[in-house]
PDB file of N, CA and C in Angstrom:
ATOM      1  N   UNK A   1      -5.990   0.009   1.367  1.00 90.00           N
ATOM      2  CA  UNK A   1      -6.708  -1.151   1.859  1.00 90.00           C
ATOM      3  C   UNK A   1      -6.516  -1.284   3.386  1.00 90.00           C
ATOM      4  N   UNK A   2      -7.598  -1.150   4.151  1.00 91.00           N
ATOM      5  CA  UNK A   2      -7.601  -1.260   5.586  1.00 91.00           C
ATOM      6  C   UNK A   2      -7.580  -2.744   5.963  1.00 91.00           C
ATOM      7  N   UNK A   3      -6.776  -3.186   6.839  1.00 89.00           N
ATOM      8  CA  UNK A   3      -6.847  -4.556   7.295  1.00 89.00           C
ATOM      9  C   UNK A   3      -7.976  -4.900   8.228  1.00 89.00           C
ATOM     10  N   UNK A   4      -8.653  -3.896   8.790  1.00 87.00           N
ATOM     11  CA  UNK A   4      -9.740  -4.162   9.747  1.00 87.00           C
ATOM     12  C   UNK A   4     -11.107  -3.807   9.095  1.00 87.00           C
ATOM     13  N   UNK A   5     -11.462  -4.250   7.912  1.00 87.00           N
ATOM     14  CA  UNK A   5     -12.672  -3.961   7.256  1.00 87.00           C
ATOM     15  C   UNK A   5     -13.777  -4.921   7.787  1.00 87.00           C
ATOM     16  N   UNK A   6     -15.033  -4.391   7.805  1.00 87.00           N
ATOM     17  CA  UNK A   6     -16.041  -5.187   8.452  1.00 87.00           C
ATOM     18  C   UNK A   6     -16.451  -6.477   7.844  1.00 87.00           C
ATOM     19  N   UNK A   7     -16.453  -6.622   6.555  1.00 90.00           N
ATOM     20  CA  UNK A   7     -17.030  -7.789   5.902  1.00 90.00           C
ATOM     21  C   UNK A   7     -15.835  -8.721   5.459  1.00 90.00           C
ATOM     22  N   UNK A   8     -14.798  -8.229   4.920  1.00 91.00           N
ATOM     23  CA  UNK A   8     -13.665  -9.017   4.392  1.00 91.00           C
ATOM     24  C   UNK A   8     -12.396  -8.321   4.888  1.00 91.00           C
ATOM     25  N   UNK A   9     -11.541  -9.071   5.490  1.00 91.00           N
ATOM     26  CA  UNK A   9     -10.242  -8.419   5.983  1.00 91.00           C
ATOM     27  C   UNK A   9      -9.457  -7.983   4.824  1.00 91.00           C
ATOM     28  N   UNK A  10      -8.588  -6.941   5.142  1.00 93.00           N
ATOM     29  CA  UNK A  10      -7.700  -6.456   4.098  1.00 93.00           C
ATOM     30  C   UNK A  10      -6.778  -7.565   3.547  1.00 93.00           C
ATOM     31  N   UNK A  11      -6.376  -8.470   4.441  1.00 94.00           N
ATOM     32  CA  UNK A  11      -5.534  -9.573   3.996  1.00 94.00           C
ATOM     33  C   UNK A  11      -6.261 -10.461   2.951  1.00 94.00           C
ATOM     34  N   UNK A  12      -7.508 -10.872   3.342  1.00 94.00           N
ATOM     35  CA  UNK A  12      -8.230 -11.684   2.388  1.00 94.00           C
ATOM     36  C   UNK A  12      -8.603 -11.013   1.041  1.00 94.00           C
ATOM     37  N   UNK A  13      -8.856  -9.714   1.135  1.00 95.00           N
ATOM     38  CA  UNK A  13      -9.237  -8.894   0.017  1.00 95.00           C
ATOM     39  C   UNK A  13      -8.045  -8.756  -0.883  1.00 95.00           C
ATOM     40  N   UNK A  14      -6.832  -8.461  -0.315  1.00 95.00           N
ATOM     41  CA  UNK A  14      -5.670  -8.385  -1.074  1.00 95.00           C
ATOM     42  C   UNK A  14      -5.268  -9.633  -1.852  1.00 95.00           C
ATOM     43  N   UNK A  15      -5.390 -10.792  -1.059  1.00 95.00           N
ATOM     44  CA  UNK A  15      -5.093 -12.087  -1.664  1.00 95.00           C
ATOM     45  C   UNK A  15      -6.036 -12.358  -2.848  1.00 95.00           C
ATOM     46  N   UNK A  16      -7.290 -12.022  -2.615  1.00 95.00           N
ATOM     47  CA  UNK A  16      -8.318 -12.248  -3.742  1.00 95.00           C
ATOM     48  C   UNK A  16      -7.929 -11.411  -4.977  1.00 95.00           C
ATOM     49  N   UNK A  17      -7.583 -10.129  -4.747  1.00 95.00           N
ATOM     50  CA  UNK A  17      -7.117  -9.317  -5.887  1.00 95.00           C
ATOM     51  C   UNK A  17      -5.875  -9.923  -6.637  1.00 95.00           C
ATOM     52  N   UNK A  18      -4.974 -10.420  -5.834  1.00 95.00           N
ATOM     53  CA  UNK A  18      -3.801 -10.940  -6.475  1.00 95.00           C
ATOM     54  C   UNK A  18      -3.969 -12.229  -7.180  1.00 95.00           C
ATOM     55  N   UNK A  19      -4.830 -13.100  -6.619  1.00 96.00           N
ATOM     56  CA  UNK A  19      -5.170 -14.359  -7.258  1.00 96.00           C
ATOM     57  C   UNK A  19      -6.014 -14.090  -8.499  1.00 96.00           C
ATOM     58  N   UNK A  20      -6.768 -13.066  -8.499  1.00 96.00           N
ATOM     59  CA  UNK A  20      -7.567 -12.626  -9.670  1.00 96.00           C
ATOM     60  C   UNK A  20      -6.709 -11.980 -10.770  1.00 96.00           C
ATOM     61  N   UNK A  21      -5.418 -11.736 -10.531  1.00 96.00           N
ATOM     62  CA  UNK A  21      -4.578 -11.207 -11.529  1.00 96.00           C
ATOM     63  C   UNK A  21      -4.338  -9.705 -11.399  1.00 96.00           C
ATOM     64  N   UNK A  22      -4.786  -9.105 -10.386  1.00 95.00           N
ATOM     65  CA  UNK A  22      -4.508  -7.662 -10.223  1.00 95.00           C
ATOM     66  C   UNK A  22      -3.039  -7.476  -9.915  1.00 95.00           C
ATOM     67  N   UNK A  23      -2.368  -6.635 -10.724  1.00 93.00           N
ATOM     68  CA  UNK A  23      -0.875  -6.376 -10.577  1.00 93.00           C
ATOM     69  C   UNK A  23      -0.558  -5.021 -10.187  1.00 93.00           C
ATOM     70  N   UNK A  24      -1.552  -4.194  -9.988  1.00 90.00           N
ATOM     71  CA  UNK A  24      -1.408  -2.751  -9.574  1.00 90.00           C
ATOM     72  C   UNK A  24      -0.953  -2.608  -8.108  1.00 90.00           C
ATOM     73  N   UNK A  25      -0.720  -1.394  -7.704  1.00 88.00           N
ATOM     74  CA  UNK A  25      -0.264  -1.096  -6.337  1.00 88.00           C
ATOM     75  C   UNK A  25      -1.404  -1.209  -5.395  1.00 88.00           C
ATOM     76  N   UNK A  26      -1.163  -1.908  -4.285  1.00 92.00           N
ATOM     77  CA  UNK A  26      -2.115  -2.113  -3.194  1.00 92.00           C
ATOM     78  C   UNK A  26      -1.383  -1.523  -1.929  1.00 92.00           C
ATOM     79  N   UNK A  27      -1.904  -0.480  -1.366  1.00 90.00           N
ATOM     80  CA  UNK A  27      -1.442   0.141  -0.264  1.00 90.00           C
ATOM     81  C   UNK A  27      -2.260  -0.319   0.985  1.00 90.00           C
ATOM     82  N   UNK A  28      -1.539  -0.967   1.962  1.00 91.00           N
ATOM     83  CA  UNK A  28      -2.183  -1.387   3.189  1.00 91.00           C
ATOM     84  C   UNK A  28      -2.112  -0.373   4.268  1.00 91.00           C
ATOM     85  N   UNK A  29      -3.205  -0.293   5.093  1.00 90.00           N
ATOM     86  CA  UNK A  29      -3.084   0.543   6.247  1.00 90.00           C
ATOM     87  C   UNK A  29      -3.522  -0.205   7.362  1.00 90.00           C
ATOM     88  N   UNK A  30      -2.810  -0.082   8.510  1.00 88.00           N
ATOM     89  CA  UNK A  30      -3.154  -0.823   9.591  1.00 88.00           C
ATOM     90  C   UNK A  30      -2.690  -0.015  10.918  1.00 88.00           C
ATOM     91  N   UNK A  31      -3.311  -0.424  12.012  1.00 85.00           N
ATOM     92  CA  UNK A  31      -2.911   0.149  13.331  1.00 85.00           C
ATOM     93  C   UNK A  31      -2.089  -0.832  14.071  1.00 85.00           C
ATOM     94  N   UNK A  32      -1.813  -2.029  13.479  1.00 81.00           N
ATOM     95  CA  UNK A  32      -1.084  -3.151  14.117  1.00 81.00           C
ATOM     96  C   UNK A  32       0.454  -2.610  14.042  1.00 81.00           C
ATOM     97  N   UNK A  33       1.120  -2.892  15.062  1.00 77.00           N
ATOM     98  CA  UNK A  33       2.610  -2.421  15.089  1.00 77.00           C
ATOM     99  C   UNK A  33       3.417  -3.429  14.269  1.00 77.00           C
ATOM    100  N   UNK A  34       4.618  -2.927  13.809  1.00 78.00           N
ATOM    101  CA  UNK A  34       5.632  -3.747  13.156  1.00 78.00           C
ATOM    102  C   UNK A  34       5.847  -5.006  14.037  1.00 78.00           C
ATOM    103  N   UNK A  35       5.906  -6.193  13.367  1.00 77.00           N
ATOM    104  CA  UNK A  35       6.309  -7.407  13.991  1.00 77.00           C
ATOM    105  C   UNK A  35       5.078  -8.051  14.619  1.00 77.00           C
ATOM    106  N   UNK A  36       3.910  -7.491  14.508  1.00 85.00           N
ATOM    107  CA  UNK A  36       2.638  -8.098  14.877  1.00 85.00           C
ATOM    108  C   UNK A  36       2.222  -9.188  13.852  1.00 85.00           C
ATOM    109  N   UNK A  37       1.833 -10.360  14.240  1.00 88.00           N
ATOM    110  CA  UNK A  37       1.443 -11.413  13.338  1.00 88.00           C
ATOM    111  C   UNK A  37       0.423 -11.022  12.337  1.00 88.00           C
ATOM    112  N   UNK A  38      -0.656 -10.244  12.728  1.00 88.00           N
ATOM    113  CA  UNK A  38      -1.666  -9.736  11.957  1.00 88.00           C
ATOM    114  C   UNK A  38      -1.100  -8.810  10.737  1.00 88.00           C
ATOM    115  N   UNK A  39      -0.246  -8.004  11.192  1.00 88.00           N
ATOM    116  CA  UNK A  39       0.371  -7.013  10.245  1.00 88.00           C
ATOM    117  C   UNK A  39       1.273  -7.900   9.212  1.00 88.00           C
ATOM    118  N   UNK A  40       2.081  -8.870   9.759  1.00 90.00           N
ATOM    119  CA  UNK A  40       2.938  -9.610   8.907  1.00 90.00           C
ATOM    120  C   UNK A  40       2.192 -10.463   7.856  1.00 90.00           C
ATOM    121  N   UNK A  41       1.009 -10.944   8.338  1.00 92.00           N
ATOM    122  CA  UNK A  41       0.177 -11.704   7.424  1.00 92.00           C
ATOM    123  C   UNK A  41      -0.477 -10.721   6.363  1.00 92.00           C
ATOM    124  N   UNK A  42      -0.890  -9.642   6.743  1.00 91.00           N
ATOM    125  CA  UNK A  42      -1.475  -8.631   5.864  1.00 91.00           C
ATOM    126  C   UNK A  42      -0.395  -8.260   4.772  1.00 91.00           C
ATOM    127  N   UNK A  43       0.794  -7.986   5.218  1.00 91.00           N
ATOM    128  CA  UNK A  43       1.799  -7.639   4.301  1.00 91.00           C
ATOM    129  C   UNK A  43       2.154  -8.777   3.357  1.00 91.00           C
ATOM    130  N   UNK A  44       2.207 -10.029   3.794  1.00 94.00           N
ATOM    131  CA  UNK A  44       2.439 -11.151   3.032  1.00 94.00           C
ATOM    132  C   UNK A  44       1.382 -11.521   1.991  1.00 94.00           C
ATOM    133  N   UNK A  45       0.212 -10.939   2.122  1.00 95.00           N
ATOM    134  CA  UNK A  45      -0.938 -11.158   1.250  1.00 95.00           C
ATOM    135  C   UNK A  45      -0.691 -10.673  -0.161  1.00 95.00           C
ATOM    136  N   UNK A  46       0.238  -9.755  -0.350  1.00 95.00           N
ATOM    137  CA  UNK A  46       0.511  -9.183  -1.574  1.00 95.00           C
ATOM    138  C   UNK A  46       0.499  -7.661  -1.701  1.00 95.00           C
ATOM    139  N   UNK A  47       0.588  -7.045  -0.531  1.00 93.00           N
ATOM    140  CA  UNK A  47       0.669  -5.574  -0.568  1.00 93.00           C
ATOM    141  C   UNK A  47       1.884  -5.013  -1.287  1.00 93.00           C
ATOM    142  N   UNK A  48       1.742  -3.864  -1.874  1.00 91.00           N
ATOM    143  CA  UNK A  48       2.941  -3.172  -2.430  1.00 91.00           C
ATOM    144  C   UNK A  48       3.682  -2.540  -1.317  1.00 91.00           C
ATOM    145  N   UNK A  49       3.005  -1.980  -0.311  1.00 87.00           N
ATOM    146  CA  UNK A  49       3.547  -1.492   0.923  1.00 87.00           C
ATOM    147  C   UNK A  49       2.522  -1.263   1.902  1.00 87.00           C
ATOM    148  N   UNK A  50       2.863  -1.126   3.166  1.00 90.00           N
ATOM    149  CA  UNK A  50       1.993  -1.015   4.253  1.00 90.00           C
ATOM    150  C   UNK A  50       2.382   0.234   5.093  1.00 90.00           C
ATOM    151  N   UNK A  51       1.379   1.052   5.510  1.00 89.00           N
ATOM    152  CA  UNK A  51       1.627   2.210   6.326  1.00 89.00           C
ATOM    153  C   UNK A  51       0.769   2.109   7.614  1.00 89.00           C
ATOM    154  N   UNK A  52       1.287   2.909   8.576  1.00 87.00           N
ATOM    155  CA  UNK A  52       0.592   2.948   9.860  1.00 87.00           C
ATOM    156  C   UNK A  52      -0.651   3.925   9.731  1.00 87.00           C
ATOM    157  N   UNK A  53      -1.594   3.794  10.559  1.00 86.00           N
ATOM    158  CA  UNK A  53      -2.741   4.656  10.599  1.00 86.00           C
ATOM    159  C   UNK A  53      -2.380   5.926  11.484  1.00 86.00           C
ATOM    160  N   UNK A  54      -1.429   6.651  11.023  1.00 87.00           N
ATOM    161  CA  UNK A  54      -0.991   7.878  11.776  1.00 87.00           C
ATOM    162  C   UNK A  54      -0.609   8.959  10.719  1.00 87.00           C
ATOM    163  N   UNK A  55      -0.257  10.102  11.157  1.00 88.00           N
ATOM    164  CA  UNK A  55      -0.014  11.120  10.231  1.00 88.00           C
ATOM    165  C   UNK A  55       1.134  10.861   9.207  1.00 88.00           C
ATOM    166  N   UNK A  56       2.205  10.339   9.653  1.00 88.00           N
ATOM    167  CA  UNK A  56       3.258  10.003   8.719  1.00 88.00           C
ATOM    168  C   UNK A  56       2.773   8.925   7.653  1.00 88.00           C
ATOM    169  N   UNK A  57       1.944   8.015   8.081  1.00 86.00           N
ATOM    170  CA  UNK A  57       1.365   6.925   7.187  1.00 86.00           C
ATOM    171  C   UNK A  57       0.518   7.651   6.112  1.00 86.00           C
ATOM    172  N   UNK A  58      -0.344   8.540   6.545  1.00 88.00           N
ATOM    173  CA  UNK A  58      -1.235   9.295   5.661  1.00 88.00           C
ATOM    174  C   UNK A  58      -0.487  10.152   4.758  1.00 88.00           C
ATOM    175  N   UNK A  59       0.573  10.810   5.227  1.00 90.00           N
ATOM    176  CA  UNK A  59       1.531  11.646   4.379  1.00 90.00           C
ATOM    177  C   UNK A  59       2.221  10.723   3.255  1.00 90.00           C
ATOM    178  N   UNK A  60       2.508   9.487   3.654  1.00 87.00           N
ATOM    179  CA  UNK A  60       3.133   8.550   2.704  1.00 87.00           C
ATOM    180  C   UNK A  60       2.129   8.185   1.550  1.00 87.00           C
ATOM    181  N   UNK A  61       0.941   7.941   1.919  1.00 86.00           N
ATOM    182  CA  UNK A  61      -0.090   7.674   0.869  1.00 86.00           C
ATOM    183  C   UNK A  61      -0.298   8.837  -0.039  1.00 86.00           C
ATOM    184  N   UNK A  62      -0.339  10.051   0.508  1.00 89.00           N
ATOM    185  CA  UNK A  62      -0.549  11.221  -0.303  1.00 89.00           C
ATOM    186  C   UNK A  62       0.691  11.389  -1.246  1.00 89.00           C
ATOM    187  N   UNK A  63       1.890  11.126  -0.676  1.00 88.00           N
ATOM    188  CA  UNK A  63       3.084  11.161  -1.587  1.00 88.00           C
ATOM    189  C   UNK A  63       3.018  10.186  -2.793  1.00 88.00           C
ATOM    190  N   UNK A  64       2.642   8.945  -2.436  1.00 83.00           N
ATOM    191  CA  UNK A  64       2.492   7.995  -3.519  1.00 83.00           C
ATOM    192  C   UNK A  64       1.445   8.337  -4.575  1.00 83.00           C
ATOM    193  N   UNK A  65       0.277   8.791  -4.014  1.00 83.00           N
ATOM    194  CA  UNK A  65      -0.768   9.248  -5.030  1.00 83.00           C
ATOM    195  C   UNK A  65      -0.259  10.397  -5.913  1.00 83.00           C
ATOM    196  N   UNK A  66       0.526  11.319  -5.283  1.00 85.00           N
ATOM    197  CA  UNK A  66       1.071  12.373  -6.142  1.00 85.00           C
ATOM    198  C   UNK A  66       2.063  11.891  -7.110  1.00 85.00           C
ATOM    199  N   UNK A  67       2.780  10.841  -6.840  1.00 82.00           N
ATOM    200  CA  UNK A  67       3.638  10.288  -7.955  1.00 82.00           C
ATOM    201  C   UNK A  67       2.851   9.578  -9.019  1.00 82.00           C
ATOM    202  N   UNK A  68       1.714   9.046  -8.802  1.00 75.00           N
ATOM    203  CA  UNK A  68       0.831   8.548  -9.913  1.00 75.00           C
ATOM    204  C   UNK A  68       0.387   9.689 -10.811  1.00 75.00           C
ATOM    205  N   UNK A  69      -0.003  10.795 -10.157  1.00 73.00           N
ATOM    206  CA  UNK A  69      -0.554  11.964 -10.957  1.00 73.00           C
ATOM    207  C   UNK A  69       0.670  12.579 -11.761  1.00 73.00           C
ATOM    208  N   UNK A  70       1.948  12.621 -11.196  1.00 69.00           N
ATOM    209  CA  UNK A  70       2.982  13.114 -12.005  1.00 69.00           C
ATOM    210  C   UNK A  70       3.302  12.235 -13.224  1.00 69.00           C
ATOM    211  N   UNK A  71       3.239  10.963 -12.901  1.00 67.00           N
ATOM    212  CA  UNK A  71       3.539   9.957 -14.008  1.00 67.00           C
ATOM    213  C   UNK A  71       2.499  10.103 -15.144  1.00 67.00           C
ATOM    214  N   UNK A  72       1.234  10.314 -14.869  1.00 65.00           N
ATOM    215  CA  UNK A  72       0.174  10.482 -15.819  1.00 65.00           C
ATOM    216  C   UNK A  72       0.461  11.726 -16.639  1.00 65.00           C
ATOM    217  N   UNK A  73       0.840  12.734 -15.903  1.00 65.00           N
ATOM    218  CA  UNK A  73       1.177  14.066 -16.533  1.00 65.00           C
ATOM    219  C   UNK A  73       2.306  13.880 -17.543  1.00 65.00           C
ATOM    220  N   UNK A  74       3.359  13.250 -17.122  1.00 64.00           N
ATOM    221  CA  UNK A  74       4.499  13.109 -18.011  1.00 64.00           C
ATOM    222  C   UNK A  74       4.221  12.068 -19.150  1.00 64.00           C
ATOM    223  N   UNK A  75       3.422  11.033 -18.880  1.00 66.00           N
ATOM    224  CA  UNK A  75       3.019  10.148 -19.937  1.00 66.00           C
ATOM    225  C   UNK A  75       2.054  10.747 -20.961  1.00 66.00           C
ATOM    226  N   UNK A  76       1.256  11.740 -20.485  1.00 61.00           N
ATOM    227  CA  UNK A  76       0.349  12.305 -21.404  1.00 61.00           C
ATOM    228  C   UNK A  76      -0.936  11.474 -21.480  1.00 61.00           C
ATOM    229  N   UNK A  77      -1.063  10.428 -20.683  1.00 53.00           N
ATOM    230  CA  UNK A  77      -2.285   9.612 -20.680  1.00 53.00           C
ATOM    231  C   UNK A  77      -2.700   9.470 -19.240  1.00 53.00           C
ATOM    232  N   UNK A  78      -4.023   9.751 -19.026  1.00 48.00           N
ATOM    233  CA  UNK A  78      -4.546   9.498 -17.739  1.00 48.00           C
ATOM    234  C   UNK A  78      -4.797   8.049 -17.517  1.00 48.00           C
ATOM    235  N   UNK A  79      -4.551   7.619 -16.305  1.00 48.00           N
ATOM    236  CA  UNK A  79      -4.805   6.274 -15.840  1.00 48.00           C
ATOM    237  C   UNK A  79      -3.686   5.210 -16.103  1.00 48.00           C
ATOM    238  N   UNK A  80      -2.634   5.622 -16.770  1.00 47.00           N
ATOM    239  CA  UNK A  80      -1.616   4.540 -17.018  1.00 47.00           C
ATOM    240  C   UNK A  80      -0.845   4.272 -15.786  1.00 47.00           C
ATOM    241  N   UNK A  81      -0.104   5.216 -15.251  1.00 45.00           N
ATOM    242  CA  UNK A  81       0.770   5.005 -14.137  1.00 45.00           C
ATOM    243  C   UNK A  81       1.767   3.889 -14.295  1.00 45.00           C
ATOM    244  N   UNK A  82       2.067   3.546 -15.616  1.00 44.00           N
ATOM    245  CA  UNK A  82       2.887   2.352 -15.844  1.00 44.00           C
ATOM    246  C   UNK A  82       4.376   2.563 -15.440  1.00 44.00           C
ATOM    247  N   UNK A  83       4.888   3.826 -15.386  1.00 45.00           N
ATOM    248  CA  UNK A  83       6.280   3.989 -15.060  1.00 45.00           C
ATOM    249  C   UNK A  83       6.409   4.556 -13.566  1.00 45.00           C
ATOM    250  N   UNK A  84       5.384   4.354 -12.721  1.00 47.00           N
ATOM    251  CA  UNK A  84       5.379   4.945 -11.479  1.00 47.00           C
ATOM    252  C   UNK A  84       6.383   4.077 -10.554  1.00 47.00           C
ATOM    253  N   UNK A  85       7.265   4.747  -9.962  1.00 51.00           N
ATOM    254  CA  UNK A  85       8.046   4.036  -8.907  1.00 51.00           C
ATOM    255  C   UNK A  85       7.702   4.618  -7.514  1.00 51.00           C
ATOM    256  N   UNK A  86       7.611   3.800  -6.608  1.00 51.00           N
ATOM    257  CA  UNK A  86       7.196   4.239  -5.356  1.00 51.00           C
ATOM    258  C   UNK A  86       8.238   4.992  -4.630  1.00 51.00           C
ATOM    259  N   UNK A  87       7.981   6.236  -4.091  1.00 51.00           N
ATOM    260  CA  UNK A  87       9.041   7.020  -3.423  1.00 51.00           C
ATOM    261  C   UNK A  87       9.359   6.263  -2.159  1.00 51.00           C
ATOM    262  N   UNK A  88      10.601   6.562  -1.748  1.00 55.00           N
ATOM    263  CA  UNK A  88      11.118   5.888  -0.516  1.00 55.00           C
ATOM    264  C   UNK A  88      10.372   6.452   0.707  1.00 55.00           C
ATOM    265  N   UNK A  89       9.972   5.598   1.655  1.00 53.00           N
ATOM    266  CA  UNK A  89       9.322   6.138   2.857  1.00 53.00           C
ATOM    267  C   UNK A  89      10.201   6.716   3.842  1.00 53.00           C
ATOM    268  N   UNK A  90       9.858   7.651   4.664  1.00 48.00           N
ATOM    269  CA  UNK A  90      10.688   8.173   5.736  1.00 48.00           C
ATOM    270  C   UNK A  90      11.046   7.052   6.670  1.00 48.00           C
ATOM    271  N   UNK A  91      12.315   7.037   7.169  1.00 48.00           N
ATOM    272  CA  UNK A  91      12.729   5.943   8.022  1.00 48.00           C
ATOM    273  C   UNK A  91      11.850   5.651   9.197  1.00 48.00           C
ATOM    274  N   UNK A  92      11.432   4.474   9.302  1.00 49.00           N
ATOM    275  CA  UNK A  92      10.540   4.041  10.394  1.00 49.00           C
ATOM    276  C   UNK A  92       9.079   4.337  10.242  1.00 49.00           C
ATOM    277  N   UNK A  93       8.638   4.864   9.086  1.00 46.00           N
ATOM    278  CA  UNK A  93       7.364   5.303   8.875  1.00 46.00           C
ATOM    279  C   UNK A  93       6.426   4.342   8.064  1.00 46.00           C
ATOM    280  N   UNK A  94       7.011   3.574   7.265  1.00 48.00           N
ATOM    281  CA  UNK A  94       6.231   2.648   6.409  1.00 48.00           C
ATOM    282  C   UNK A  94       7.062   1.434   6.124  1.00 48.00           C
ATOM    283  N   UNK A  95       6.457   0.274   5.969  1.00 49.00           N
ATOM    284  CA  UNK A  95       7.155  -0.907   5.693  1.00 49.00           C
ATOM    285  C   UNK A  95       6.892  -1.373   4.243  1.00 49.00           C
ATOM    286  N   UNK A  96       7.956  -1.089   3.425  1.00 50.00           N
ATOM    287  CA  UNK A  96       7.736  -1.575   2.028  1.00 50.00           C
ATOM    288  C   UNK A  96       7.705  -3.101   1.998  1.00 50.00           C
ATOM    289  N   UNK A  97       6.880  -3.664   1.204  1.00 53.00           N
ATOM    290  CA  UNK A  97       6.720  -5.141   1.097  1.00 53.00           C
ATOM    291  C   UNK A  97       7.375  -5.551  -0.235  1.00 53.00           C
ATOM    292  N   UNK A  98       8.369  -6.431  -0.016  1.00 45.00           N
ATOM    293  CA  UNK A  98       9.108  -6.869  -1.282  1.00 45.00           C
ATOM    294  C   UNK A  98       8.870  -8.337  -1.452  1.00 45.00           C
TER     295      UNK A  98
END
């Protein structure tokens, strides 16, 4: 989820998903630096984690998507992802939201 979307901000879209009952993983992407109010509000909206729009951030998203694929393979059912745990981000590259 990009925080700078043209019609609805990522913060508002994330809040709407969470209010609507969505409990899945929501990955936020932003160019805002750590400690920036816009990023803090985006993360507080209900993101599972937030990454920067840079190469390490993209690599983190690929890593997480790979963990979903591995879970599905182990479960034997496509689309479940129920036992997926998010891999730890490289130090200073992503901000997990707890």
